[in-house]
Structures are given as structure tokens and as C-alpha cells.
Amino acid sequence: MALLEVDHLSVTYTPRDQPANRAVHDVSFRIADGEFVGLLGESGCGKSTLGNAVLRLLSPPAHITGGRVTFDGVDLTD
Ligand SMILES: Nc1ncnc2c1ncn2[C@@H]1O[C@H](COP(=O)(O)OP(=O)(O)O)[C@@H](O)[C@H]1O
Ligand SMILES: [Mg+2]
């Protein structure tokens, strides 16, 4: 079983003065115990937002709008 499971995760920023920005859209991956995974992408593609969502470090105006993060069997998105 994977140690970290990210299933169909989506994150949207909803600033008051700007249009909503769906920064992370339907991302899924699994990481096993002892496995290392790199995340590559151009600036602004959502790497930090994804990492913050997995670590429960998001704050408004960012919101998890879909999906699930499970670490060692515990649902972090509950
Ligand atoms: N506090 C915020 N408010 C609104 N939009 C944001 C905020 N932080 C990041 N974004 C937007 O979310 C998207 C992804 O940003 P980010 O996760 O920082 O990308 P990366 O880390 O890959 O450079 C970008 O379009 C960025 O403008
Ligand atoms: Mg970043």
C-alpha cells in the first residue's frame, strides 16, 4: 500500500478582487514508503499549491475543491 495517496485533488484560489483560479486540477499520484518523487513544471503551474495542499498548509483564498489526500491510511482532507 502507498504511504501517500493523492486522488483527484483540485485546489482553487478565490480572491475577492480577481477571478477564481483553479491552480491544481484533478491531480493523482501515489508514493510508497522510502520512495522519492520529484515534481517538475513551469513557474505558476501549481507545484507549491499542490505541496501545500498535501501538507495542509493552504489558507484562504485557497480551498481544496475536490479529491482526497491520504497519508498512512489517514484522510488529511477530512
Ligand atoms: N495567494 C494566491 N492567490 C491567488 N492565486 C494564487 C495565489 N498563490 C498562487 N496563485 C496562483 O496559483 C497558480 C499556481 O501557483 P503556484 O502553486 O505558486 O505555482 P508554482 O509553485 O508551480 O510556481 C498560479 O496561477 C498563481 O498565480
Ligand atoms: Mg512554487
mmCIF file of N, CA, C and O and ligand atoms in Angstrom:
data_model
loop_
_atom_site.group_PDB
_atom_site.id
_atom_site.type_symbol
_atom_site.label_atom_id
_atom_site.label_comp_id
_atom_site.label_asym_id
_atom_site.label_seq_id
_atom_site.Cartn_x
_atom_site.Cartn_y
_atom_site.Cartn_z
ATOM 1 N N MET A 1 0.838 -1.198 0.000
ATOM 2 C CA MET A 1 0.000 0.000 0.000
ATOM 3 C C MET A 1 0.872 1.248 0.000
ATOM 4 O O MET A 1 1.906 1.285 0.641
ATOM 5 N N ALA A 2 0.429 2.257 -0.728
ATOM 6 C CA ALA A 2 1.189 3.507 -0.787
ATOM 7 C C ALA A 2 1.143 4.217 0.558
ATOM 8 O O ALA A 2 0.160 4.139 1.293
ATOM 9 N N LEU A 3 2.235 4.940 0.889
ATOM 10 C CA LEU A 3 2.255 5.731 2.127
ATOM 11 C C LEU A 3 1.447 7.014 1.937
ATOM 12 O O LEU A 3 0.678 7.416 2.802
ATOM 13 N N LEU A 4 1.649 7.648 0.790
ATOM 14 C CA LEU A 4 0.898 8.871 0.471
ATOM 15 C C LEU A 4 0.063 8.623 -0.780
ATOM 16 O O LEU A 4 0.593 8.180 -1.806
ATOM 17 N N GLU A 5 -1.216 8.907 -0.677
ATOM 18 C CA GLU A 5 -2.105 8.760 -1.839
ATOM 19 C C GLU A 5 -2.827 10.080 -2.080
ATOM 20 O O GLU A 5 -3.491 10.602 -1.180
ATOM 21 N N VAL A 6 -2.647 10.606 -3.271
ATOM 22 C CA VAL A 6 -3.344 11.832 -3.680
ATOM 23 C C VAL A 6 -4.291 11.436 -4.812
ATOM 24 O O VAL A 6 -3.844 10.931 -5.852
ATOM 25 N N ASP A 7 -5.578 11.627 -4.578
ATOM 26 C CA ASP A 7 -6.585 11.161 -5.538
ATOM 27 C C ASP A 7 -7.457 12.311 -6.023
ATOM 28 O O ASP A 7 -8.231 12.886 -5.249
ATOM 29 N N HIS A 8 -7.286 12.636 -7.294
ATOM 30 C CA HIS A 8 -8.156 13.619 -7.963
ATOM 31 C C HIS A 8 -8.222 14.938 -7.195
ATOM 32 O O HIS A 8 -9.295 15.530 -7.026
ATOM 33 N N LEU A 9 -7.052 15.401 -6.729
ATOM 34 C CA LEU A 9 -7.019 16.621 -5.918
ATOM 35 C C LEU A 9 -7.136 17.875 -6.789
ATOM 36 O O LEU A 9 -6.466 18.001 -7.817
ATOM 37 N N SER A 10 -8.004 18.791 -6.363
ATOM 38 C CA SER A 10 -8.151 20.086 -7.031
ATOM 39 C C SER A 10 -8.121 21.185 -5.992
ATOM 40 O O SER A 10 -8.678 21.050 -4.898
ATOM 41 N N VAL A 11 -7.444 22.296 -6.330
ATOM 42 C CA VAL A 11 -7.357 23.461 -5.446
ATOM 43 C C VAL A 11 -7.680 24.714 -6.258
ATOM 44 O O VAL A 11 -7.149 24.894 -7.358
ATOM 45 N N THR A 12 -8.531 25.563 -5.706
ATOM 46 C CA THR A 12 -8.902 26.807 -6.377
ATOM 47 C C THR A 12 -8.620 27.993 -5.457
ATOM 48 O O THR A 12 -8.898 27.929 -4.254
ATOM 49 N N TYR A 13 -8.031 29.043 -6.016
ATOM 50 C CA TYR A 13 -7.896 30.319 -5.309
ATOM 51 C C TYR A 13 -9.095 31.181 -5.672
ATOM 52 O O TYR A 13 -9.411 31.322 -6.861
ATOM 53 N N THR A 14 -9.755 31.728 -4.682
ATOM 54 C CA THR A 14 -10.900 32.603 -4.951
ATOM 55 C C THR A 14 -10.673 33.968 -4.300
ATOM 56 O O THR A 14 -11.321 34.313 -3.307
ATOM 57 N N PRO A 15 -9.747 34.768 -4.873
ATOM 58 C CA PRO A 15 -9.514 36.105 -4.329
ATOM 59 C C PRO A 15 -10.731 36.998 -4.568
ATOM 60 O O PRO A 15 -11.460 36.816 -5.534
ATOM 61 N N ARG A 16 -10.941 37.959 -3.673
ATOM 62 C CA ARG A 16 -12.113 38.838 -3.783
ATOM 63 C C ARG A 16 -12.079 39.681 -5.049
ATOM 64 O O ARG A 16 -13.105 39.923 -5.669
ATOM 65 N N ASP A 17 -10.881 40.152 -5.387
ATOM 66 C CA ASP A 17 -10.763 41.160 -6.435
ATOM 67 C C ASP A 17 -10.348 40.586 -7.785
ATOM 68 O O ASP A 17 -10.121 41.337 -8.729
ATOM 69 N N GLN A 18 -10.221 39.262 -7.870
ATOM 70 C CA GLN A 18 -9.794 38.641 -9.127
ATOM 71 C C GLN A 18 -10.657 37.415 -9.411
ATOM 72 O O GLN A 18 -11.274 36.864 -8.501
ATOM 73 N N PRO A 19 -10.661 36.980 -10.670
ATOM 74 C CA PRO A 19 -11.414 35.766 -10.989
ATOM 75 C C PRO A 19 -10.830 34.550 -10.269
ATOM 76 O O PRO A 19 -9.642 34.531 -9.944
ATOM 77 N N ALA A 20 -11.658 33.564 -10.020
ATOM 78 C CA ALA A 20 -11.185 32.315 -9.408
ATOM 79 C C ALA A 20 -10.133 31.666 -10.299
ATOM 80 O O ALA A 20 -10.188 31.743 -11.521
ATOM 81 N N ASN A 21 -9.146 31.055 -9.648
ATOM 82 C CA ASN A 21 -8.029 30.434 -10.369
ATOM 83 C C ASN A 21 -7.899 28.982 -9.917
ATOM 84 O O ASN A 21 -7.492 28.697 -8.790
ATOM 85 N N ARG A 22 -8.256 28.074 -10.800
ATOM 86 C CA ARG A 22 -8.120 26.662 -10.454
ATOM 87 C C ARG A 22 -6.675 26.257 -10.672
ATOM 88 O O ARG A 22 -6.276 25.876 -11.773
ATOM 89 N N ALA A 23 -5.867 26.323 -9.615
ATOM 90 C CA ALA A 23 -4.418 26.162 -9.724
ATOM 91 C C ALA A 23 -4.007 24.690 -9.816
ATOM 92 O O ALA A 23 -2.986 24.367 -10.420
ATOM 93 N N VAL A 24 -4.776 23.809 -9.190
ATOM 94 C CA VAL A 24 -4.495 22.367 -9.237
ATOM 95 C C VAL A 24 -5.776 21.684 -9.687
ATOM 96 O O VAL A 24 -6.842 21.891 -9.090
ATOM 97 N N HIS A 25 -5.678 20.893 -10.737
ATOM 98 C CA HIS A 25 -6.889 20.307 -11.321
ATOM 99 C C HIS A 25 -6.736 18.796 -11.483
ATOM 100 O O HIS A 25 -5.955 18.334 -12.317
ATOM 101 N N ASP A 26 -7.432 18.042 -10.647
ATOM 102 C CA ASP A 26 -7.566 16.598 -10.816
ATOM 103 C C ASP A 26 -6.209 15.883 -10.846
ATOM 104 O O ASP A 26 -5.898 15.152 -11.784
ATOM 105 N N VAL A 27 -5.420 16.107 -9.787
ATOM 106 C CA VAL A 27 -4.080 15.504 -9.709
ATOM 107 C C VAL A 27 -4.123 14.234 -8.855
ATOM 108 O O VAL A 27 -4.659 14.249 -7.748
ATOM 109 N N SER A 28 -3.556 13.170 -9.383
ATOM 110 C CA SER A 28 -3.494 11.903 -8.653
ATOM 111 C C SER A 28 -2.084 11.320 -8.745
ATOM 112 O O SER A 28 -1.473 11.342 -9.819
ATOM 113 N N PHE A 29 -1.567 10.838 -7.614
ATOM 114 C CA PHE A 29 -0.308 10.086 -7.610
ATOM 115 C C PHE A 29 -0.185 9.348 -6.289
ATOM 116 O O PHE A 29 -0.906 9.646 -5.329
ATOM 117 N N ARG A 30 0.716 8.386 -6.270
ATOM 118 C CA ARG A 30 0.951 7.607 -5.053
ATOM 119 C C ARG A 30 2.438 7.523 -4.795
ATOM 120 O O ARG A 30 3.221 7.391 -5.735
ATOM 121 N N ILE A 31 2.820 7.584 -3.529
ATOM 122 C CA ILE A 31 4.227 7.468 -3.156
ATOM 123 C C ILE A 31 4.350 6.393 -2.086
ATOM 124 O O ILE A 31 3.677 6.454 -1.052
ATOM 125 N N ALA A 32 5.219 5.427 -2.350
ATOM 126 C CA ALA A 32 5.422 4.338 -1.393
ATOM 127 C C ALA A 32 6.424 4.750 -0.323
ATOM 128 O O ALA A 32 7.216 5.678 -0.514
ATOM 129 N N ASP A 33 6.405 4.052 0.802
ATOM 130 C CA ASP A 33 7.379 4.253 1.867
ATOM 131 C C ASP A 33 8.785 4.090 1.288
ATOM 132 O O ASP A 33 9.065 3.093 0.624
ATOM 133 N N GLY A 34 9.652 5.081 1.495
ATOM 134 C CA GLY A 34 11.026 5.001 1.017
ATOM 135 C C GLY A 34 11.217 5.473 -0.411
ATOM 136 O O GLY A 34 12.349 5.527 -0.898
ATOM 137 N N GLU A 35 10.140 5.815 -1.074
ATOM 138 C CA GLU A 35 10.218 6.259 -2.464
ATOM 139 C C GLU A 35 10.352 7.782 -2.512
ATOM 140 O O GLU A 35 9.786 8.498 -1.681
ATOM 141 N N PHE A 36 11.117 8.273 -3.491
ATOM 142 C CA PHE A 36 11.287 9.711 -3.679
ATOM 143 C C PHE A 36 10.654 10.101 -5.008
ATOM 144 O O PHE A 36 10.846 9.411 -6.014
ATOM 145 N N VAL A 37 9.921 11.203 -5.003
ATOM 146 C CA VAL A 37 9.252 11.665 -6.216
ATOM 147 C C VAL A 37 9.566 13.137 -6.430
ATOM 148 O O VAL A 37 9.480 13.939 -5.492
ATOM 149 N N GLY A 38 9.957 13.491 -7.638
ATOM 150 C CA GLY A 38 10.186 14.889 -7.986
ATOM 151 C C GLY A 38 8.995 15.443 -8.742
ATOM 152 O O GLY A 38 8.324 14.722 -9.476
ATOM 153 N N LEU A 39 8.724 16.728 -8.557
ATOM 154 C CA LEU A 39 7.612 17.384 -9.230
ATOM 155 C C LEU A 39 8.171 18.531 -10.072
ATOM 156 O O LEU A 39 8.745 19.480 -9.534
ATOM 157 N N LEU A 40 8.032 18.412 -11.384
ATOM 158 C CA LEU A 40 8.605 19.394 -12.307
ATOM 159 C C LEU A 40 7.497 20.126 -13.051
ATOM 160 O O LEU A 40 6.466 19.542 -13.383
ATOM 161 N N GLY A 41 7.743 21.384 -13.354
ATOM 162 C CA GLY A 41 6.788 22.126 -14.162
ATOM 163 C C GLY A 41 7.168 23.588 -14.213
ATOM 164 O O GLY A 41 7.904 24.078 -13.363
ATOM 165 N N GLU A 42 6.613 24.271 -15.197
ATOM 166 C CA GLU A 42 6.954 25.690 -15.367
ATOM 167 C C GLU A 42 6.414 26.511 -14.195
ATOM 168 O O GLU A 42 5.529 26.069 -13.460
ATOM 169 N N SER A 43 6.975 27.706 -14.057
ATOM 170 C CA SER A 43 6.552 28.606 -12.990
ATOM 171 C C SER A 43 5.052 28.876 -13.089
ATOM 172 O O SER A 43 4.533 29.138 -14.172
ATOM 173 N N GLY A 44 4.353 28.760 -11.974
ATOM 174 C CA GLY A 44 2.924 29.048 -11.943
ATOM 175 C C GLY A 44 2.039 27.872 -12.292
ATOM 176 O O GLY A 44 0.821 28.013 -12.361
ATOM 177 N N CYS A 45 2.622 26.695 -12.492
ATOM 178 C CA CYS A 45 1.792 25.551 -12.908
ATOM 179 C C CYS A 45 1.108 24.874 -11.715
ATOM 180 O O CYS A 45 0.250 24.001 -11.918
ATOM 181 N N GLY A 46 1.486 25.244 -10.486
ATOM 182 C CA GLY A 46 0.769 24.721 -9.333
ATOM 183 C C GLY A 46 1.559 23.813 -8.414
ATOM 184 O O GLY A 46 0.985 23.185 -7.523
ATOM 185 N N LYS A 47 2.886 23.779 -8.559
ATOM 186 C CA LYS A 47 3.714 22.884 -7.738
ATOM 187 C C LYS A 47 3.584 23.216 -6.245
ATOM 188 O O LYS A 47 3.346 22.342 -5.414
ATOM 189 N N SER A 48 3.769 24.486 -5.911
ATOM 190 C CA SER A 48 3.720 24.881 -4.495
ATOM 191 C C SER A 48 2.321 24.694 -3.928
ATOM 192 O O SER A 48 2.155 24.260 -2.776
ATOM 193 N N THR A 49 1.313 25.022 -4.717
ATOM 194 C CA THR A 49 -0.074 24.858 -4.257
ATOM 195 C C THR A 49 -0.356 23.393 -3.964
ATOM 196 O O THR A 49 -0.971 23.065 -2.937
ATOM 197 N N LEU A 50 0.107 22.506 -4.825
ATOM 198 C CA LEU A 50 -0.092 21.073 -4.610
ATOM 199 C C LEU A 50 0.621 20.621 -3.339
ATOM 200 O O LEU A 50 0.039 19.926 -2.490
ATOM 201 N N GLY A 51 1.883 21.040 -3.196
ATOM 202 C CA GLY A 51 2.642 20.657 -1.999
ATOM 203 C C GLY A 51 1.993 21.179 -0.727
ATOM 204 O O GLY A 51 1.889 20.458 0.272
ATOM 205 N N ASN A 52 1.539 22.420 -0.763
ATOM 206 C CA ASN A 52 0.888 22.998 0.422
ATOM 207 C C ASN A 52 -0.414 22.271 0.749
ATOM 208 O O ASN A 52 -0.739 22.077 1.932
ATOM 209 N N ALA A 53 -1.147 21.879 -0.281
ATOM 210 C CA ALA A 53 -2.401 21.156 -0.039
ATOM 211 C C ALA A 53 -2.121 19.808 0.620
ATOM 212 O O ALA A 53 -2.795 19.424 1.580
ATOM 213 N N VAL A 54 -1.095 19.113 0.153
ATOM 214 C CA VAL A 54 -0.757 17.807 0.725
ATOM 215 C C VAL A 54 -0.334 17.963 2.187
ATOM 216 O O VAL A 54 -0.668 17.128 3.037
ATOM 217 N N LEU A 55 0.369 19.066 2.496
ATOM 218 C CA LEU A 55 0.876 19.294 3.856
ATOM 219 C C LEU A 55 -0.118 20.037 4.741
ATOM 220 O O LEU A 55 0.211 20.417 5.862
ATOM 221 N N ARG A 56 -1.314 20.291 4.235
ATOM 222 C CA ARG A 56 -2.371 21.021 4.972
ATOM 223 C C ARG A 56 -1.922 22.435 5.322
ATOM 224 O O ARG A 56 -2.246 22.951 6.390
ATOM 225 N N LEU A 57 -1.175 23.045 4.425
ATOM 226 C CA LEU A 57 -0.681 24.400 4.668
ATOM 227 C C LEU A 57 -1.421 25.448 3.850
ATOM 228 O O LEU A 57 -1.008 26.603 3.811
ATOM 229 N N LEU A 58 -2.505 25.066 3.200
ATOM 230 C CA LEU A 58 -3.271 26.048 2.430
ATOM 231 C C LEU A 58 -4.027 26.973 3.370
ATOM 232 O O LEU A 58 -4.488 26.556 4.422
ATOM 233 N N SER A 59 -4.149 28.229 2.964
ATOM 234 C CA SER A 59 -5.002 29.152 3.705
ATOM 235 C C SER A 59 -5.776 29.983 2.683
ATOM 236 O O SER A 59 -5.372 30.082 1.525
ATOM 237 N N PRO A 60 -6.904 30.587 3.084
ATOM 238 C CA PRO A 60 -7.689 31.376 2.156
ATOM 239 C C PRO A 60 -6.823 32.445 1.481
ATOM 240 O O PRO A 60 -5.934 32.988 2.153
ATOM 241 N N PRO A 61 -7.073 32.705 0.197
ATOM 242 C CA PRO A 61 -8.247 32.316 -0.582
ATOM 243 C C PRO A 61 -8.120 30.963 -1.281
ATOM 244 O O PRO A 61 -8.883 30.708 -2.202
ATOM 245 N N ALA A 62 -7.172 30.115 -0.839
ATOM 246 C CA ALA A 62 -7.042 28.787 -1.454
ATOM 247 C C ALA A 62 -7.976 27.799 -0.762
ATOM 248 O O ALA A 62 -8.100 27.809 0.477
ATOM 249 N N HIS A 63 -8.636 26.957 -1.558
ATOM 250 C CA HIS A 63 -9.517 25.941 -0.999
ATOM 251 C C HIS A 63 -9.370 24.654 -1.792
ATOM 252 O O HIS A 63 -9.287 24.690 -3.024
ATOM 253 N N ILE A 64 -9.353 23.523 -1.080
ATOM 254 C CA ILE A 64 -9.440 22.235 -1.760
ATOM 255 C C ILE A 64 -10.875 22.081 -2.257
ATOM 256 O O ILE A 64 -11.825 22.133 -1.461
ATOM 257 N N THR A 65 -11.033 21.945 -3.556
ATOM 258 C CA THR A 65 -12.371 21.898 -4.151
ATOM 259 C C THR A 65 -12.728 20.491 -4.634
ATOM 260 O O THR A 65 -13.836 20.288 -5.149
ATOM 261 N N GLY A 66 -11.814 19.563 -4.469
ATOM 262 C CA GLY A 66 -12.132 18.199 -4.845
ATOM 263 C C GLY A 66 -10.987 17.271 -4.536
ATOM 264 O O GLY A 66 -9.842 17.699 -4.382
ATOM 265 N N GLY A 67 -11.300 15.998 -4.379
ATOM 266 C CA GLY A 67 -10.268 14.995 -4.202
ATOM 267 C C GLY A 67 -9.937 14.706 -2.757
ATOM 268 O O GLY A 67 -10.590 15.201 -1.828
ATOM 269 N N ARG A 68 -8.862 13.944 -2.575
ATOM 270 C CA ARG A 68 -8.552 13.391 -1.261
ATOM 271 C C ARG A 68 -7.051 13.178 -1.129
ATOM 272 O O ARG A 68 -6.374 12.827 -2.095
ATOM 273 N N VAL A 69 -6.542 13.412 0.084
ATOM 274 C CA VAL A 69 -5.137 13.119 0.393
ATOM 275 C C VAL A 69 -5.127 12.157 1.577
ATOM 276 O O VAL A 69 -5.704 12.453 2.624
ATOM 277 N N THR A 70 -4.479 11.021 1.405
ATOM 278 C CA THR A 70 -4.405 10.034 2.480
ATOM 279 C C THR A 70 -2.947 9.745 2.790
ATOM 280 O O THR A 70 -2.161 9.449 1.878
ATOM 281 N N PHE A 71 -2.564 9.874 4.066
ATOM 282 C CA PHE A 71 -1.206 9.568 4.497
ATOM 283 C C PHE A 71 -1.255 8.453 5.527
ATOM 284 O O PHE A 71 -1.907 8.595 6.576
ATOM 285 N N ASP A 72 -0.592 7.352 5.207
ATOM 286 C CA ASP A 72 -0.545 6.207 6.123
ATOM 287 C C ASP A 72 -1.953 5.802 6.573
ATOM 288 O O ASP A 72 -2.174 5.489 7.745
ATOM 289 N N GLY A 73 -2.879 5.850 5.624
ATOM 290 C CA GLY A 73 -4.247 5.421 5.903
ATOM 291 C C GLY A 73 -5.138 6.475 6.536
ATOM 292 O O GLY A 73 -6.326 6.242 6.738
ATOM 293 N N VAL A 74 -4.561 7.658 6.857
ATOM 294 C CA VAL A 74 -5.351 8.723 7.494
ATOM 295 C C VAL A 74 -5.742 9.754 6.445
ATOM 296 O O VAL A 74 -4.885 10.261 5.711
ATOM 297 N N ASP A 75 -7.017 10.075 6.390
ATOM 298 C CA ASP A 75 -7.521 11.059 5.430
ATOM 299 C C ASP A 75 -7.202 12.467 5.939
ATOM 300 O O ASP A 75 -7.742 12.906 6.944
ATOM 301 N N LEU A 76 -6.303 13.166 5.226
ATOM 302 C CA LEU A 76 -5.880 14.501 5.658
ATOM 303 C C LEU A 76 -6.842 15.585 5.200
ATOM 304 O O LEU A 76 -6.728 16.730 5.615
ATOM 305 N N THR A 77 -7.754 15.228 4.309
ATOM 306 C CA THR A 77 -8.661 16.242 3.768
ATOM 307 C C THR A 77 -9.992 16.275 4.510
ATOM 308 O O THR A 77 -10.865 17.062 4.163
ATOM 309 N N ASP A 78 -10.153 15.444 5.506
ATOM 310 C CA ASP A 78 -11.405 15.430 6.279
ATOM 311 C C ASP A 78 -11.581 16.728 7.046
ATOM 312 O O ASP A 78 -10.624 17.271 7.554
HETATM 313 N N1 LIG B 1 -2.435 33.611 -2.909
HETATM 314 C C1 LIG B 1 -2.819 33.407 -4.192
HETATM 315 N N2 LIG B 1 -3.937 33.995 -4.672
HETATM 316 C C2 LIG B 1 -4.354 33.772 -5.936
HETATM 317 N N3 LIG B 1 -3.717 32.985 -6.827
HETATM 318 C C3 LIG B 1 -2.577 32.392 -6.407
HETATM 319 C C4 LIG B 1 -2.072 32.574 -5.081
HETATM 320 N N4 LIG B 1 -0.919 31.839 -4.944
HETATM 321 C C5 LIG B 1 -0.725 31.243 -6.146
HETATM 322 N N5 LIG B 1 -1.710 31.579 -7.015
HETATM 323 C C6 LIG B 1 -1.850 31.121 -8.419
HETATM 324 O O1 LIG B 1 -1.891 29.702 -8.434
HETATM 325 C C7 LIG B 1 -1.208 29.214 -9.584
HETATM 326 C C8 LIG B 1 -0.153 28.210 -9.140
HETATM 327 O O2 LIG B 1 0.826 28.899 -8.370
HETATM 328 P P1 LIG B 1 1.997 28.105 -7.625
HETATM 329 O O3 LIG B 1 1.401 26.920 -6.920
HETATM 330 O O4 LIG B 1 2.731 29.108 -6.799
HETATM 331 O O5 LIG B 1 2.881 27.597 -8.848
HETATM 332 P P2 LIG B 1 4.408 27.062 -8.862
HETATM 333 O O6 LIG B 1 4.813 26.725 -7.458
HETATM 334 O O7 LIG B 1 4.376 25.864 -9.776
HETATM 335 O O8 LIG B 1 5.230 28.174 -9.450
HETATM 336 C C9 LIG B 1 -0.653 30.441 -10.329
HETATM 337 O O9 LIG B 1 -1.583 30.777 -11.356
HETATM 338 C C10 LIG B 1 -0.644 31.505 -9.249
HETATM 339 O O10 LIG B 1 -0.814 32.793 -9.814
HETATM 340 MG MG MG B 2 6.462 27.335 -6.283
#
